[in-house]
Coordinates of C-alpha atoms in Angstrom, one line a residue:
Chain A
X30 CA 3.2 -2.2 40.0
X31 CA 0.5 -4.3 41.6
X32 CA -2.5 -5.3 39.5
X33 CA -4.9 -4.1 42.2
X34 CA -3.8 -1.2 44.4
X35 CA -5.6 -0.2 47.5
X36 CA -5.0 3.0 49.4
X37 CA -4.5 3.6 52.2
X38 CA -2.9 0.3 53.5
X39 CA -3.7 1.2 57.1
X40 CA -6.1 3.8 58.6
X41 CA -7.2 4.7 62.1
X42 CA -10.3 6.9 62.2
X43 CA -12.7 8.2 64.9
X44 CA -16.3 7.2 65.3
X45 CA -18.6 9.4 63.2
X46 CA -16.0 10.3 60.6
X47 CA -16.4 9.9 56.9
X48 CA -13.7 7.8 55.3
X49 CA -13.0 6.6 51.8
X50 CA -11.0 3.6 50.7
X51 CA -9.8 3.7 47.2
X52 CA -9.1 0.9 44.7
X53 CA -7.6 1.0 41.2
X54 CA -6.8 -1.9 38.9
X55 CA -4.6 -2.3 35.8
X56 CA -6.1 -5.6 34.6
X57 CA -8.5 -3.9 32.2
X58 CA -11.4 -5.8 33.8
X59 CA -14.9 -4.6 34.0
X60 CA -15.9 -6.3 37.2
X61 CA -14.8 -4.9 40.6
X62 CA -15.7 -5.9 44.2
X63 CA -15.3 -4.8 47.8
X64 CA -15.0 -7.5 50.5
X65 CA -14.6 -7.3 54.2
X66 CA -12.7 -9.8 56.3
X67 CA -13.3 -10.3 60.0
X68 CA -11.6 -12.9 62.2
X69 CA -13.6 -16.1 62.1
X70 CA -16.1 -14.7 59.6
X71 CA -14.2 -15.1 56.3
X72 CA -14.7 -12.7 53.4
X73 CA -18.1 -11.0 53.0
X74 CA -19.2 -9.1 50.0
X75 CA -20.1 -5.5 50.5
X76 CA -20.7 -4.1 47.0
X77 CA -19.9 -5.2 43.5
X78 CA -19.9 -3.6 40.0
X79 CA -20.0 -5.5 36.8
X80 CA -19.3 -2.4 34.7
X81 CA -19.0 1.4 35.1
X82 CA -22.8 1.9 35.1
X83 CA -23.6 -1.0 37.3
X84 CA -23.6 -1.0 41.2
X85 CA -25.0 -3.8 43.3
X86 CA -25.3 -4.4 47.0
X87 CA -23.7 -7.4 48.5
X88 CA -24.6 -9.2 51.7
X89 CA -23.4 -6.5 54.2
X90 CA -23.9 -3.1 52.4
X91 CA -25.5 -1.3 55.3
X92 CA -23.3 1.6 56.4
X93 CA -21.3 1.6 53.2
X94 CA -21.5 3.3 49.8
X95 CA -19.5 2.9 46.6
X96 CA -18.6 4.9 43.6
X97 CA -17.3 3.5 40.3
X98 CA -15.5 6.5 38.9
X99 CA -14.0 4.7 35.9
X100 CA -13.4 1.1 34.7
X101 CA -10.2 1.1 36.7
X102 CA -11.4 2.8 39.9
X103 CA -13.9 1.6 42.6
X104 CA -14.0 3.4 45.9
X105 CA -15.7 2.4 49.1
X106 CA -17.0 5.0 51.6
X107 CA -18.1 4.8 55.2
X108 CA -20.4 7.8 55.7
X109 CA -20.2 7.7 59.5
X110 CA -17.7 5.2 60.7
X111 CA -18.5 3.0 63.7
X112 CA -16.3 0.7 65.7
X113 CA -17.8 -2.6 64.4
X114 CA -16.6 -1.5 60.9
X115 CA -13.1 -2.2 62.1
X116 CA -11.9 -4.9 59.7
X117 CA -9.6 -5.7 56.8
X118 CA -11.1 -4.5 53.5
X119 CA -10.2 -6.1 50.2
X120 CA -10.9 -4.8 46.7
X121 CA -10.9 -7.3 43.8
X122 CA -11.4 -7.4 40.1
X123 CA -12.3 -10.1 37.6
X124 CA -12.7 -10.7 33.9
X125 CA -14.8 -13.2 32.2
X126 CA -13.1 -16.1 33.9
X127 CA -13.6 -17.2 37.5
X128 CA -10.4 -15.9 39.0
X129 CA -10.5 -12.8 41.1
X130 CA -7.4 -10.7 41.6
X131 CA -7.3 -9.1 45.0
X132 CA -5.5 -6.1 46.4
X133 CA -3.3 -6.4 49.4
X134 CA -6.0 -5.0 51.7
X135 CA -6.7 -1.9 53.8
X136 CA -6.7 -2.4 57.6
X137 CA -9.2 0.0 59.0
X138 CA -9.6 0.7 62.7
X139 CA -12.5 2.8 64.0
X140 CA -11.9 4.1 67.6
Chain B
X241 CA -27.6 -18.6 56.8
X242 CA -24.1 -19.5 55.9
X243 CA -24.1 -20.9 52.3
X244 CA -20.4 -22.1 52.4
X245 CA -19.1 -23.8 55.6
X246 CA -15.6 -24.6 56.6
X247 CA -16.0 -26.2 59.9
X248 CA -12.4 -26.6 60.8
X249 CA -10.8 -23.2 61.7
X250 CA -7.3 -24.7 61.7
X251 CA -5.3 -27.8 60.6
X252 CA -1.8 -28.8 61.4
X253 CA 0.1 -31.3 59.2
X254 CA 3.7 -32.6 59.1
X255 CA 5.8 -31.7 56.0
X256 CA 5.5 -34.3 53.3
X257 CA 2.2 -35.6 54.5
X258 CA -1.3 -35.0 52.9
X259 CA -3.3 -32.0 53.9
X260 CA -7.1 -32.3 53.5
X261 CA -9.2 -29.2 53.8
X262 CA -13.0 -29.6 53.8
X263 CA -15.9 -27.4 52.7
X264 CA -19.7 -27.9 52.7
X265 CA -22.3 -25.9 50.8
X266 CA -26.0 -25.6 51.0
X267 CA -27.1 -24.5 47.5
X268 CA -27.1 -27.1 44.8
X269 CA -27.4 -24.4 42.2
X270 CA -23.8 -23.2 42.5
X271 CA -22.0 -23.5 39.2
X272 CA -18.3 -23.5 40.2
X273 CA -16.3 -24.1 43.3
X274 CA -12.9 -22.5 44.0
X275 CA -10.1 -22.5 46.6
X276 CA -8.2 -19.4 47.5
X277 CA -5.0 -19.1 49.5
X278 CA -4.2 -16.2 51.7
X279 CA -0.9 -15.3 53.4
X280 CA -0.7 -12.6 56.1
X281 CA -0.6 -9.0 54.9
X282 CA -1.6 -10.1 51.4
X283 CA -4.8 -10.5 49.4
X284 CA -6.3 -13.9 48.7
X285 CA -4.9 -15.6 45.5
X286 CA -6.7 -18.1 43.3
X287 CA -5.5 -21.7 43.7
X288 CA -7.8 -24.1 41.9
X289 CA -11.4 -24.5 40.8
X290 CA -13.8 -27.1 39.7
X291 CA -17.0 -27.0 37.7
X292 CA -20.2 -28.4 39.1
X293 CA -20.3 -30.9 36.3
X294 CA -17.0 -32.5 37.3
X295 CA -16.0 -34.5 40.4
X296 CA -12.2 -34.0 40.4
X297 CA -9.7 -31.4 39.2
X298 CA -5.9 -31.7 39.6
X299 CA -3.1 -29.2 39.4
X300 CA 0.3 -30.3 40.5
X301 CA 0.2 -31.0 44.2
X302 CA -3.3 -29.7 44.5
X303 CA -6.5 -31.8 43.9
X304 CA -10.0 -30.7 44.5
X305 CA -12.8 -33.3 44.8
X306 CA -16.5 -32.5 44.5
X307 CA -19.2 -34.7 45.9
X308 CA -22.5 -33.2 44.7
X309 CA -24.8 -35.6 46.5
X310 CA -23.2 -34.7 49.8
X311 CA -22.7 -31.0 48.9
X312 CA -19.1 -31.4 49.9
X313 CA -15.8 -30.1 48.5
X314 CA -12.3 -31.0 49.6
X315 CA -8.8 -29.8 48.7
X316 CA -5.9 -32.3 49.0
X317 CA -2.3 -31.1 49.1
X318 CA 0.2 -33.8 48.5
X319 CA 3.0 -33.6 49.6
X320 CA 2.5 -30.7 52.0
X321 CA 5.3 -28.1 52.2
X322 CA 6.0 -25.4 54.9
X323 CA 5.3 -22.8 52.2
X324 CA 1.7 -24.0 52.0
X325 CA 1.1 -22.6 55.5
X326 CA -1.7 -20.1 54.9
X327 CA -5.4 -19.6 55.3
X328 CA -7.4 -21.4 52.7
X329 CA -10.9 -20.2 51.7
X330 CA -13.4 -22.3 49.9
X331 CA -15.6 -20.2 47.6
X332 CA -18.6 -20.9 45.4
X333 CA -19.7 -19.1 42.3
X334 CA -23.2 -18.8 40.9
X335 CA -24.0 -17.2 37.6
X336 CA -26.6 -14.5 37.8
X337 CA -29.7 -15.1 35.8
X338 CA -30.3 -11.3 35.7
X339 CA -27.3 -10.9 33.5
X340 CA -28.2 -13.7 31.1
X341 CA -26.0 -16.1 33.0
X342 CA -22.9 -14.2 32.1
X343 CA -22.0 -12.7 35.5
X344 CA -21.7 -13.9 39.0
X345 CA -19.9 -13.3 42.3
X346 CA -18.0 -15.4 44.8
X347 CA -19.3 -16.5 48.2
X348 CA -16.6 -17.4 50.6
X349 CA -16.4 -19.7 53.6
X350 CA -14.7 -18.6 56.9
X351 CA -11.4 -20.1 56.0
X352 CA -9.1 -22.8 57.5
X353 CA -5.7 -22.0 58.7
X354 CA -3.2 -24.6 57.6
X355 CA 0.1 -25.0 59.4
X356 CA 2.7 -27.3 57.8
X357 CA 5.4 -28.2 60.2
X358 CA 9.0 -29.1 59.1

């Protein structure tokens, strides 16, 4: 089993729909993150959580919300999806060290 | 404003030669610098890091150099192998003062796609 599991792997949704991307980790780490990757723009931080009671906005949080259901689970929601949210989404977790462990990504297409 | 810049979107190198990937940053307060490698259909994986108090860190074929006065970071891969073909992201890490300096998050550059040709 992967250390960080993201579901779904691929999703096509319509403009205006609510969608949730889920992430779970088996590393036992407190810290979890959601990043978005767009061609030519690299990885940009959407939200991050340093423990179950902590939620922080990243550089591009508008249009997104998150929920930290447990130490191992961190979900990302698009309340009303729009086409420019079409991207590759990555969840990651880290411990006290610097290394982040990333999931394999969710490819989201909003039509 | 982009805090971490990778100005070369792509780089092509012959197998066995040196690959040099470059990265510039704007904030002298960053504490650590990292390189991540990403293959298609996979998440990024950690490659190597360097503390802001050092100027070189080596791990096998991979060496990272830090020039603080120039705010410049580079990754050297010697010798390059076809399996090194991937997108390489430079990232910086700054400890959050709000958390007593014990927490932080990564800021990534746009990435450089390295192609190593046999």
